[in-house]
CSV table of C-alpha atoms in Angstrom, one decimal:
chain,number,residue,atom,x,y,z
A,1,MET,CA,69.8,35.1,-5.9
A,2,LEU,CA,68.3,33.8,-8.9
A,3,GLU,CA,69.5,30.0,-8.5
A,4,SER,CA,66.6,30.1,-5.0
A,5,CYS,CA,64.3,31.7,-7.0
A,6,PRO,CA,61.0,29.0,-7.1
A,7,LEU,CA,60.1,30.1,-11.0
A,8,ALA,CA,62.7,29.1,-13.8
A,9,ALA,CA,64.8,31.6,-15.4
A,10,LEU,CA,67.3,32.7,-18.0
A,11,VAL,CA,69.5,35.6,-18.3
A,12,VAL,CA,69.7,36.1,-22.5
A,13,ASN,CA,72.2,38.5,-24.3
A,14,ALA,CA,71.2,41.0,-27.2
A,15,ALA,CA,71.9,37.9,-29.4
A,16,GLY,CA,69.4,35.7,-27.9
A,17,PHE,CA,71.3,33.0,-26.5
A,18,VAL,CA,71.4,31.8,-23.3
A,19,MET,CA,73.8,33.5,-20.6
A,20,PHE,CA,72.7,31.7,-17.4
A,21,ALA,CA,69.7,29.5,-16.4
A,22,ASN,CA,68.9,28.6,-12.7
A,23,ALA,CA,68.3,24.6,-12.2
A,24,GLU,CA,64.6,25.4,-12.2
A,25,ALA,CA,64.8,26.2,-15.3
A,26,CYS,CA,67.1,22.9,-15.9
A,27,ALA,CA,65.4,21.1,-14.9
A,28,LEU,CA,61.8,21.9,-16.7
A,29,PHE,CA,64.0,21.5,-19.6
A,30,ASP,CA,64.5,17.8,-19.2
A,31,GLY,CA,66.9,17.8,-16.3
A,32,ALA,CA,70.0,19.4,-18.8
A,33,ASP,CA,73.2,20.7,-17.1
A,34,THR,CA,73.0,23.7,-19.1
A,35,LEU,CA,71.7,26.2,-20.9
A,36,ASN,CA,74.3,28.2,-21.6
A,37,GLY,CA,74.4,28.9,-25.6
A,38,THR,CA,71.8,27.5,-26.5
A,39,ASN,CA,69.7,30.2,-29.1
A,40,VAL,CA,66.1,31.0,-26.7
A,41,ALA,CA,64.6,30.7,-29.7
A,42,GLU,CA,64.9,27.4,-29.7
A,43,LEU,CA,62.9,26.9,-26.3
A,44,LEU,CA,60.2,29.5,-26.4
A,45,ALA,CA,58.8,29.1,-29.2
A,46,GLY,CA,58.2,32.8,-30.1
A,47,TRP,CA,60.6,34.4,-29.5
A,48,PRO,CA,60.9,37.6,-29.5
A,49,LEU,CA,58.1,38.3,-27.4
A,50,ASP,CA,54.9,40.6,-28.2
A,51,LYS,CA,54.3,41.6,-25.0
A,52,PRO,CA,57.3,41.6,-22.3
A,53,ASP,CA,55.1,40.9,-19.5
A,54,GLY,CA,52.2,38.2,-18.9
A,55,SER,CA,52.9,35.8,-22.3
A,56,LEU,CA,51.3,32.8,-23.1
A,57,VAL,CA,53.9,31.0,-25.4
A,58,LEU,CA,55.0,27.5,-25.6
A,59,LEU,CA,57.8,25.7,-24.0
A,60,ARG,CA,59.6,22.9,-26.4
A,61,SER,CA,61.8,20.9,-24.9
A,62,ARG,CA,64.5,19.3,-26.3
A,63,THR,CA,62.3,16.1,-27.1
A,64,GLY,CA,60.6,18.3,-29.4
A,65,GLU,CA,57.4,18.0,-27.3
A,66,THR,CA,55.7,21.5,-26.0
A,67,ARG,CA,53.5,23.2,-23.5
A,68,SER,CA,52.4,26.6,-22.4
A,69,CYS,CA,53.8,28.3,-20.1
A,70,ASN,CA,53.0,31.6,-18.9
A,71,ILE,CA,56.4,34.4,-19.8
A,72,ARG,CA,57.4,37.6,-17.7
A,73,VAL,CA,60.7,40.0,-19.4
A,74,SER,CA,62.6,42.1,-17.4
A,75,SER,CA,65.9,44.0,-18.2
A,76,CYS,CA,69.0,44.4,-16.2
A,77,SER,CA,71.2,47.7,-16.5
A,78,GLY,CA,74.2,48.2,-15.4
A,79,SER,CA,76.1,46.1,-17.4
A,80,SER,CA,78.5,46.3,-20.4
A,81,GLU,CA,75.6,45.3,-23.2
A,82,PRO,CA,71.4,44.3,-22.6
A,83,ILE,CA,70.8,41.7,-20.9
A,84,THR,CA,67.6,40.5,-20.2
A,85,VAL,CA,66.0,37.9,-17.4
A,86,VAL,CA,63.4,35.6,-18.6
A,87,TRP,CA,60.8,34.2,-16.0
A,88,ILE,CA,58.9,31.1,-16.8
A,89,GLU,CA,56.0,30.3,-15.6
A,90,VAL,CA,55.7,26.5,-15.6
A,91,GLY,CA,51.3,26.3,-15.5
A,92,GLY,CA,49.1,26.6,-18.7
A,93,SER,CA,47.3,23.3,-18.0
A,94,GLU,CA,47.7,23.8,-14.6
A,95,LYS,CA,46.3,27.2,-14.1
A,96,SER,CA,43.3,26.3,-17.0
A,97,ALA,CA,43.0,22.7,-15.0
A,98,GLY,CA,42.3,25.5,-11.4
A,99,PHE,CA,39.9,27.9,-13.9
A,100,ALA,CA,38.3,24.7,-14.7
A,101,VAL,CA,38.0,23.8,-11.3
A,102,ARG,CA,36.7,26.9,-10.0
A,103,GLU,CA,34.3,27.4,-13.0
A,104,ALA,CA,33.4,23.4,-12.4
A,105,ASN,CA,31.9,24.5,-8.5
A,106,LEU,CA,30.3,28.3,-9.6
A,107,ARG,CA,27.9,25.5,-11.3
A,108,LEU,CA,27.9,23.7,-8.9
A,109,ARG,CA,26.3,26.2,-6.8
A,110,TYR,CA,24.2,27.7,-9.4
A,111,VAL,CA,23.0,23.9,-9.1
A,112,ILE,CA,22.3,23.4,-5.7
A,113,GLU,CA,20.4,26.9,-6.0
A,114,MET,CA,18.1,26.5,-9.0
A,115,LEU,CA,16.9,23.1,-6.3
A,116,PRO,CA,13.7,23.3,-4.5
A,117,GLN,CA,15.0,22.1,-1.5
A,118,ALA,CA,17.5,22.5,0.8
A,119,VAL,CA,21.0,21.5,0.3
A,120,CYS,CA,24.8,20.4,1.9
A,121,VAL,CA,27.3,19.6,0.4
A,122,PHE,CA,30.2,17.7,2.7
A,123,ASP,CA,33.6,16.6,2.4
A,124,ALA,CA,35.7,13.3,3.3
A,125,LYS,CA,35.8,14.3,7.1
A,126,ASP,CA,32.0,15.6,6.9
A,127,ARG,CA,33.1,19.0,6.8
A,128,TYR,CA,30.2,21.1,5.1
A,129,VAL,CA,31.7,22.6,2.0
A,130,LEU,CA,28.6,24.1,-0.4
A,131,TRP,CA,24.7,25.2,0.3
A,132,ASN,CA,22.2,26.8,-0.9
A,133,GLN,CA,20.5,29.7,0.6
A,134,LYS,CA,17.6,27.7,1.2
A,135,TYR,CA,18.9,25.4,3.9
A,136,ALA,CA,20.5,29.1,5.5
A,137,GLU,CA,17.3,30.0,5.3
A,138,LEU,CA,16.3,26.7,6.8
A,139,TYR,CA,18.3,27.2,9.5
A,140,ALA,CA,18.9,30.6,10.1
A,141,ASP,CA,19.7,30.0,13.9
A,142,ILE,CA,23.0,28.4,13.3
A,143,ALA,CA,23.1,30.7,9.9
A,144,GLU,CA,25.9,32.6,11.0
A,145,TYR,CA,28.6,30.1,11.9
A,146,LEU,CA,28.0,28.3,8.5
A,147,THR,CA,31.7,28.6,7.1
A,148,PRO,CA,33.1,26.0,4.7
A,149,GLY,CA,35.0,23.3,6.1
A,150,ILE,CA,33.4,23.7,9.8
A,151,PRO,CA,32.0,20.0,10.6
A,152,PHE,CA,29.1,19.3,10.8
A,153,GLU,CA,28.9,17.7,14.3
A,154,GLU,CA,29.7,21.0,15.8
A,155,ILE,CA,26.8,22.8,14.3
A,156,LEU,CA,25.1,19.8,15.8
A,157,LYS,CA,26.5,20.7,19.2
A,158,ILE,CA,26.8,25.1,18.9
A,159,SER,CA,22.3,24.3,17.9
A,160,LEU,CA,22.1,21.9,21.1
A,161,ALA,CA,24.2,24.0,23.6
A,162,GLY,CA,22.8,27.5,22.3
A,163,GLY,CA,19.1,25.2,22.9
A,164,SER,CA,17.9,27.5,19.0
A,165,ILE,CA,17.5,23.5,17.3
A,166,GLN,CA,13.8,23.3,15.6
A,167,GLU,CA,13.6,20.2,15.7
A,168,VAL,CA,11.8,18.0,19.3
A,169,VAL,CA,14.5,16.5,20.9
A,170,LEU,CA,14.1,14.8,24.3
A,171,ASP,CA,17.8,13.4,25.0
A,172,GLN,CA,20.4,15.3,23.6
A,173,ASN,CA,23.3,12.9,23.8
A,174,ALA,CA,20.6,10.3,22.2
A,175,TRP,CA,20.2,12.8,20.0
A,176,LEU,CA,23.4,13.3,19.2
A,177,SER,CA,24.9,10.0,18.9
A,178,GLU,CA,21.9,8.7,16.4
A,179,ARG,CA,22.0,11.4,14.0
A,180,MET,CA,25.4,11.5,13.4
A,181,ALA,CA,25.4,7.8,13.1
A,182,LYS,CA,22.9,7.8,10.3
A,183,PHE,CA,24.4,10.2,8.5
A,184,ARG,CA,27.3,8.5,8.2
A,185,GLN,CA,25.4,5.6,6.1
A,186,VAL,CA,25.9,4.7,2.6
A,187,ALA,CA,22.7,6.5,2.7
A,188,SER,CA,20.0,7.1,4.9
A,189,GLN,CA,16.3,8.6,5.0
A,190,GLU,CA,14.4,10.1,7.7
A,191,GLU,CA,11.9,12.2,9.0
A,192,ARG,CA,11.9,14.5,11.8
A,193,GLN,CA,9.0,16.7,13.2
A,194,MET,CA,9.8,20.6,13.9
A,195,LYS,CA,9.1,22.6,17.7
A,196,ASP,CA,6.8,24.7,15.4
A,197,GLY,CA,4.9,21.5,14.4
A,198,ARG,CA,7.0,21.3,10.7
A,199,TRP,CA,7.8,17.3,9.7
A,200,LEU,CA,11.5,17.3,7.4
A,201,ARG,CA,13.0,14.7,5.7
A,202,TYR,CA,16.5,14.2,6.3
A,203,ASP,CA,18.1,12.3,2.7
A,204,ASP,CA,22.1,11.5,3.4
A,205,ARG,CA,24.3,9.9,1.1
A,206,ARG,CA,27.4,9.2,0.2
A,207,THR,CA,29.7,10.4,-2.9
A,208,PRO,CA,31.9,8.0,-4.0
A,209,ASP,CA,35.3,9.9,-3.2
A,210,GLY,CA,33.8,9.7,0.2
A,211,GLY,CA,31.5,12.9,1.1
A,212,ALA,CA,28.0,13.5,1.6
A,213,ILE,CA,25.8,15.7,0.5
A,214,GLY,CA,21.9,16.2,2.2
A,215,MET,CA,18.9,17.2,1.4
A,216,ARG,CA,16.5,18.5,3.5
A,217,ILE,CA,12.4,18.5,2.0
A,218,ASP,CA,9.8,20.4,3.9
A,219,ILE,CA,7.0,17.4,4.1
A,220,THR,CA,4.2,19.2,6.5
A,221,SER,CA,1.7,19.4,3.6
A,222,LEU,CA,3.1,15.8,3.1
A,223,LYS,CA,2.4,15.0,6.7
A,224,GLN,CA,-1.3,16.4,7.5
A,225,ARG,CA,-2.5,15.1,3.7
A,226,GLU,CA,-1.4,11.6,5.6
A,227,GLU,CA,-3.1,12.4,8.9
A,228,TRP,CA,-5.9,13.1,7.3
A,229,LEU,CA,-6.1,10.0,5.3
A,230,ARG,CA,-5.5,8.5,9.1
A,231,GLN,CA,-8.5,9.8,10.0
A,232,LEU,CA,-10.3,9.4,7.4
A,233,PHE,CA,-9.4,5.3,7.5
A,234,GLU,CA,-9.5,5.0,11.2
A,235,ALA,CA,-12.8,6.0,11.7
A,236,ASN,CA,-14.7,4.8,9.0
A,237,PRO,CA,-17.8,3.2,10.4
A,238,MET,CA,-16.7,0.4,8.1
A,239,PRO,CA,-14.1,-2.5,8.1
A,240,MET,CA,-11.8,-1.6,6.5
A,241,LEU,CA,-8.3,-3.4,5.5
A,242,LEU,CA,-5.2,-3.4,3.8
A,243,CYS,CA,-2.9,-5.7,3.2
A,244,ASP,CA,0.2,-6.7,0.7
A,245,GLY,CA,-1.4,-7.0,-2.6
A,246,ASP,CA,1.1,-10.1,-3.7
A,247,SER,CA,1.1,-12.5,0.2
A,248,LEU,CA,-2.5,-10.4,1.6
A,249,ALA,CA,-0.7,-10.0,4.5
A,250,ILE,CA,-3.3,-7.7,6.6
A,251,LEU,CA,-0.6,-4.1,6.9
A,252,GLU,CA,-3.6,-2.3,8.8
A,253,ALA,CA,-7.3,-2.5,10.4
A,254,ASN,CA,-9.1,0.5,10.8
A,255,HIS,CA,-11.5,0.4,14.9
A,256,ALA,CA,-14.6,-0.9,12.9
A,257,ALA,CA,-12.6,-3.8,11.9
A,258,LEU,CA,-11.4,-4.6,14.9
A,259,GLN,CA,-15.1,-5.0,16.6
A,260,PHE,CA,-16.8,-6.3,13.4
A,261,TYR,CA,-13.9,-9.7,14.0
A,262,GLY,CA,-13.9,-9.6,18.1
A,263,TYR,CA,-9.7,-9.7,17.4
A,264,GLU,CA,-6.7,-8.0,18.7
A,265,ARG,CA,-5.4,-5.9,17.0
A,266,SER,CA,-2.0,-7.7,17.4
A,267,VAL,CA,-4.1,-10.8,16.6
A,268,LEU,CA,-5.9,-9.3,13.5
A,269,LEU,CA,-2.6,-8.1,12.0
A,270,ALA,CA,-0.5,-11.7,12.0
A,271,LYS,CA,-4.1,-12.6,10.0
A,272,ALA,CA,-4.2,-12.7,6.1
A,273,VAL,CA,-7.4,-11.5,4.6
A,274,CYS,CA,-8.6,-15.2,3.7
A,275,ASP,CA,-8.7,-16.5,7.2
A,276,MET,CA,-11.9,-15.0,7.7
A,277,HIS,CA,-13.3,-16.8,5.0
A,278,ALA,CA,-15.0,-19.7,6.0
A,279,GLU,CA,-14.2,-23.4,4.7
A,280,GLY,CA,-13.6,-23.5,0.7
A,281,GLN,CA,-14.0,-19.7,0.7
A,282,GLY,CA,-10.7,-18.8,1.3
A,283,GLU,CA,-8.4,-20.6,-1.7
A,284,GLU,CA,-10.7,-18.5,-4.6
A,285,PHE,CA,-10.7,-15.3,-2.6
A,286,ALA,CA,-7.3,-15.2,-2.5
A,287,ALA,CA,-6.8,-16.4,-6.3
A,288,ARG,CA,-9.4,-13.5,-7.1
A,289,LEU,CA,-7.1,-10.8,-4.8
A,290,ARG,CA,-4.2,-11.7,-6.6
A,291,ASN,CA,-5.0,-11.9,-10.0
A,292,LEU,CA,-6.4,-8.2,-9.9
A,293,ASP,CA,-5.3,-6.0,-12.3
A,294,GLY,CA,-7.7,-3.1,-10.9
A,295,ASP,CA,-10.6,-1.9,-8.6
A,296,CYS,CA,-12.9,-4.6,-7.9
A,297,GLU,CA,-16.6,-3.3,-7.2
A,298,ALA,CA,-17.9,-6.4,-5.3
A,299,ARG,CA,-20.5,-8.4,-6.5
A,300,THR,CA,-19.8,-12.0,-4.8
A,301,VAL,CA,-21.4,-12.3,-1.5
A,302,TRP,CA,-18.8,-14.3,0.9
A,303,ARG,CA,-19.0,-15.7,4.1
A,304,GLN,CA,-16.7,-15.0,7.2
A,305,ARG,CA,-16.1,-15.7,10.4
A,306,THR,CA,-15.4,-13.9,13.3
A,307,ALA,CA,-13.2,-14.6,16.1
A,308,LYS,CA,-15.9,-15.7,18.7
A,309,GLY,CA,-17.3,-18.3,15.9
A,310,ARG,CA,-20.4,-16.0,14.2
A,311,GLU,CA,-21.2,-16.0,10.5
A,312,HIS,CA,-21.5,-13.2,8.5
A,313,HIS,CA,-22.5,-13.1,4.3
A,314,VAL,CA,-20.3,-9.8,3.1
A,315,LEU,CA,-19.6,-7.5,-0.2
A,316,ILE,CA,-16.2,-6.3,-0.4
A,317,TYR,CA,-14.8,-4.1,-2.4
A,318,VAL,CA,-10.9,-3.8,-2.9
A,319,ARG,CA,-8.8,-0.7,-4.3
A,320,LEU,CA,-5.1,-1.0,-5.7
A,321,LEU,CA,-2.8,0.4,-4.2
A,322,HIS,CA,0.7,1.6,-5.7
A,323,GLU,CA,3.1,2.9,-2.8
A,324,GLY,CA,6.4,3.2,-4.7
A,325,GLY,CA,7.0,-0.7,-6.2
A,326,ASP,CA,5.2,-2.0,-3.8
A,327,ARG,CA,1.0,-3.5,-4.9
A,328,ARG,CA,-1.0,-2.8,-1.6
A,329,LEU,CA,-5.2,-3.7,-1.5
A,330,LEU,CA,-7.6,-1.6,0.8
A,331,LEU,CA,-10.7,-3.9,1.8
A,332,THR,CA,-13.7,-1.7,2.5
A,333,ILE,CA,-15.5,-4.9,4.2
A,334,ALA,CA,-19.6,-4.9,4.2
A,335,ASP,CA,-21.8,-6.4,6.3
A,336,VAL,CA,-24.6,-7.3,4.6
A,337,SER,CA,-26.1,-10.5,7.1
A,338,ASP,CA,-29.7,-9.2,7.1
A,339,ARG,CA,-30.0,-8.6,3.4
A,340,VAL,CA,-29.3,-11.7,3.0
A,341,LEU,CA,-31.5,-12.9,5.7
A,342,ALA,CA,-34.1,-11.0,4.6
A,343,GLU,CA,-34.2,-12.3,1.5
A,344,ALA,CA,-33.5,-15.9,2.1
A,345,GLU,CA,-37.1,-15.7,3.9
A,346,ALA,CA,-38.8,-13.5,1.7
A,347,ASN,CA,-37.7,-16.4,-1.0
A,348,ARG,CA,-38.7,-18.6,1.9
A,349,LEU,CA,-41.9,-16.9,1.8
A,350,ALA,CA,-43.0,-16.9,-1.4
A,351,HIS,CA,-42.8,-20.5,-1.9
A,352,HIS,CA,-43.9,-21.5,1.5
A,353,ASP,CA,-47.3,-22.0,3.6
A,354,VAL,CA,-46.8,-18.8,7.0
A,355,LEU,CA,-48.8,-21.1,9.1
A,356,THR,CA,-47.7,-24.3,9.0
A,357,GLY,CA,-44.1,-24.3,7.1
A,358,LEU,CA,-45.1,-26.0,4.3
A,359,PRO,CA,-44.7,-25.9,0.8
A,360,ASN,CA,-47.6,-23.6,-0.3
A,361,ARG,CA,-49.7,-24.2,-4.0
A,362,MET,CA,-46.9,-22.9,-5.7
A,363,GLN,CA,-44.2,-24.8,-4.6
A,364,PHE,CA,-45.9,-27.7,-5.2
A,365,TYR,CA,-47.3,-27.5,-8.9
A,366,LYS,CA,-43.3,-26.0,-9.8
A,367,ALA,CA,-42.4,-29.2,-8.6
A,368,LEU,CA,-45.1,-31.4,-10.3
A,369,ASP,CA,-44.0,-29.7,-13.3
A,370,GLU,CA,-40.5,-31.0,-13.1
A,371,ALA,CA,-41.9,-34.6,-12.1
A,372,LEU,CA,-43.5,-34.5,-14.5
A,373,LYS,CA,-41.6,-33.4,-17.7
A,374,PRO,CA,-40.7,-35.3,-20.3
A,375,GLN,CA,-37.1,-36.4,-19.8
A,376,ALA,CA,-37.3,-36.7,-16.2
A,377,GLU,CA,-36.4,-39.6,-15.2
A,378,ASP,CA,-38.6,-42.9,-15.6
A,379,GLY,CA,-40.7,-43.5,-12.4
A,380,VAL,CA,-43.9,-43.5,-10.8
A,381,VAL,CA,-45.1,-39.5,-9.9
A,382,VAL,CA,-48.3,-40.0,-6.9
A,383,VAL,CA,-50.3,-37.3,-5.7
A,384,TYR,CA,-51.9,-37.7,-2.8
A,385,CYS,CA,-54.5,-35.2,-2.0
A,386,LEU,CA,-56.5,-34.7,1.3
A,387,ASP,CA,-58.7,-32.3,4.1
A,388,LEU,CA,-59.6,-32.6,7.1
A,389,ASP,CA,-63.2,-33.5,8.1
A,390,GLY,CA,-64.8,-31.8,10.3
A,391,PHE,CA,-62.7,-29.0,10.8
A,392,LYS,CA,-65.4,-25.6,10.3
A,393,PRO,CA,-66.9,-26.8,13.7
A,394,VAL,CA,-63.6,-26.2,15.2
A,395,ASN,CA,-62.9,-23.0,13.8
A,396,ASP,CA,-65.9,-22.1,15.0
A,397,THR,CA,-66.8,-23.6,18.0
A,398,PHE,CA,-63.1,-22.8,19.8
A,399,GLY,CA,-62.1,-20.0,17.2
A,400,HIS,CA,-59.2,-19.8,14.6
A,401,ALA,CA,-56.7,-19.8,16.7
A,402,ALA,CA,-57.4,-22.4,17.6
A,403,GLY,CA,-58.0,-24.0,14.4
A,404,ASP,CA,-54.8,-22.9,13.1
A,405,GLU,CA,-53.1,-24.7,15.5
A,406,VAL,CA,-54.8,-28.1,14.1
A,407,LEU,CA,-53.9,-27.0,10.7
A,408,LYS,CA,-50.0,-26.6,12.0
A,409,MET,CA,-50.2,-30.1,13.6
A,410,ALA,CA,-52.1,-31.8,11.2
A,411,GLY,CA,-48.9,-30.6,8.3
A,412,GLU,CA,-46.5,-32.5,11.5
A,413,ARG,CA,-48.2,-34.9,11.8
A,414,LEU,CA,-48.4,-35.7,7.8
A,415,LEU,CA,-44.7,-35.0,7.3
A,416,SER,CA,-44.4,-37.7,9.9
A,417,ALA,CA,-46.5,-40.1,8.0
A,418,ALA,CA,-44.9,-39.0,4.6
A,419,ALA,CA,-41.6,-40.0,5.1
A,420,GLY,CA,-39.4,-37.8,3.5
A,421,HIS,CA,-42.2,-37.1,0.3
A,422,LEU,CA,-42.5,-33.7,-0.4
A,423,VAL,CA,-46.1,-32.2,1.5
A,424,ALA,CA,-47.6,-28.5,0.8
A,425,ARG,CA,-50.8,-27.0,1.8
A,426,LEU,CA,-52.7,-26.4,-0.7
A,427,GLY,CA,-55.4,-24.0,0.9
A,428,GLY,CA,-57.4,-24.0,3.6
A,429,ASP,CA,-57.5,-27.5,5.0
A,430,GLU,CA,-56.5,-28.8,1.7
A,431,PHE,CA,-52.8,-30.9,1.8
A,432,ALA,CA,-51.3,-33.0,-1.0
A,433,ILE,CA,-48.8,-35.0,-0.9
A,434,LEU,CA,-45.9,-35.7,-3.6
A,435,VAL,CA,-44.3,-38.9,-4.8
A,436,LYS,CA,-41.5,-39.8,-6.6
A,437,THR,CA,-40.5,-43.1,-7.0
A,438,THR,CA,-38.3,-45.1,-9.6
A,439,GLY,CA,-39.5,-48.5,-7.7
A,440,GLN,CA,-42.0,-49.8,-5.9
A,441,ALA,CA,-45.2,-47.5,-5.5
A,442,ASP,CA,-45.8,-46.8,-1.6
A,443,THR,CA,-49.4,-48.0,-1.1
A,444,ASP,CA,-49.5,-47.4,2.1
A,445,LEU,CA,-49.2,-43.7,2.8
A,446,ALA,CA,-52.6,-43.0,2.3
A,447,GLU,CA,-53.2,-44.8,5.8
A,448,ARG,CA,-50.4,-44.3,6.9
A,449,CYS,CA,-51.8,-40.7,7.0
A,450,ILE,CA,-55.1,-42.0,8.1
A,451,SER,CA,-53.7,-43.4,10.9
A,452,ALA,CA,-51.7,-40.2,11.8
A,453,PHE,CA,-54.9,-38.2,12.5
A,454,SER,CA,-56.3,-41.2,14.9
A,455,ALA,CA,-54.9,-39.1,17.9
A,456,PRO,CA,-56.7,-36.2,19.6
A,457,PHE,CA,-55.4,-33.0,18.9
A,458,GLN,CA,-54.9,-31.2,22.0
A,459,ILE,CA,-55.5,-27.6,22.1
A,460,LYS,CA,-55.6,-25.1,24.8
A,461,GLY,CA,-56.6,-28.0,27.5
A,462,PHE,CA,-59.5,-28.7,24.6
A,463,SER,CA,-59.6,-32.4,22.6
A,464,ASN,CA,-60.9,-32.9,18.8
A,465,ARG,CA,-61.5,-36.1,17.9
A,466,TYR,CA,-62.1,-36.7,14.5
A,467,ARG,CA,-64.5,-39.6,13.9
A,468,ARG,CA,-63.3,-42.1,12.0
A,469,GLN,CA,-66.2,-42.6,9.1
A,470,HIS,CA,-64.2,-38.4,8.4
A,471,ARG,CA,-60.5,-40.3,8.6
A,472,HIS,CA,-60.9,-42.4,5.8
A,473,ARG,CA,-62.9,-40.4,3.5
A,474,ARG,CA,-60.1,-39.6,0.7
A,475,ARG,CA,-61.2,-36.4,-1.4
A,476,LYS,CA,-58.9,-36.9,-3.7
A,477,CYS,CA,-56.2,-39.2,-4.9
A,478,ARG,CA,-54.1,-39.9,-7.9
A,479,ARG,CA,-51.9,-41.9,-9.7
A,480,ARG,CA,-49.8,-41.2,-12.7
A,481,ARG,CA,-47.1,-42.2,-14.4
A,482,SER,CA,-44.7,-40.3,-16.1
């Protein structure tokens, strides 16, 4: 019976010498052929034992090495002398290792229970090993089927067959195939919508031993915020563009941007944000964006062209965003074309005569001051001043509207005669011409201006011809050399 026992067994007499050792015992002590006659104290340190049952002692090999073992002792009666059977269960270290495994397993369970996400652990054959309470609560429909060793795919099939699966599934076979393919990847992450409107993020990663760890994260609130931001972006009445911070490629464009630029979405998303800039400005704008290290308030007025070639003046506000390790730029475009045109018109009116469009008195004197400055180039500065004789009877006879038309025509004829020199209306029927030249003075200018009035003025069917004796009058003619 002792020979077939799986435990090592020694039969020891009253003197402490081995009378019999089974094969397990011989193998335990370096494969000895026999241990008969050996003092048991040489084999087991601490013999005789303080406790006959369950003692942990050191086992000594013939080479002097020791290892722990469990000892149980039983006495045999019915023989001529007392004998003792010593049962040796090797595995002090093995038992400690098993205890360590169980302790590690328990600690792992504590850890996954502490996590705020639903967590499950699989072995190399995709079978369930561990899961926390949050996972069981999240998938209450299959919680009763969760047992260690059940395959993940089987759980999915149970959920599909019972119609209790929480996800929105249109095609069960396609869904199952896709789900398992992603699960078997080294790492996969996807977002899924539940039937009750919730959103879950599945994050599955393979472990070095071939197993897997899965996390299920409720991202419903995150998706809601994303949807709110998307609606704010899309419904914003100002054109907005989202672009890559390095390539400046357009990633997203709201409805207002599509309307403003006049492109189809696919066409606009194939462009970079600097492609719409007027010639010569795109490179400068791109350089500024790439060197941007923070938000940028719009201060520069840029010129951009739409799909139809129309030019707009815009201010561009830039917000620097970070999406993981990626750099993103959010551009808001403000069309200020009307303002720019209004400012240009206001500036023009401040320096030009409203009626004739010629430079006014202020602009004329400013130009004259510049021409007479000491640092101006050496040359001749000539000022021609003239008025229209007999202009008052035109107003009195035909009215001020007719007089205004005469002034407009007079301004046009003077511009033609002046050959590029500055012509200004000083006020009333008074005009002036500023000539700056470094060469020969234009001595024929006065005669050309007088000759310009030889033809009659046709106004609303009436004609008026200034008499020649009035045309040759020059109110003032001054020449000054600077």
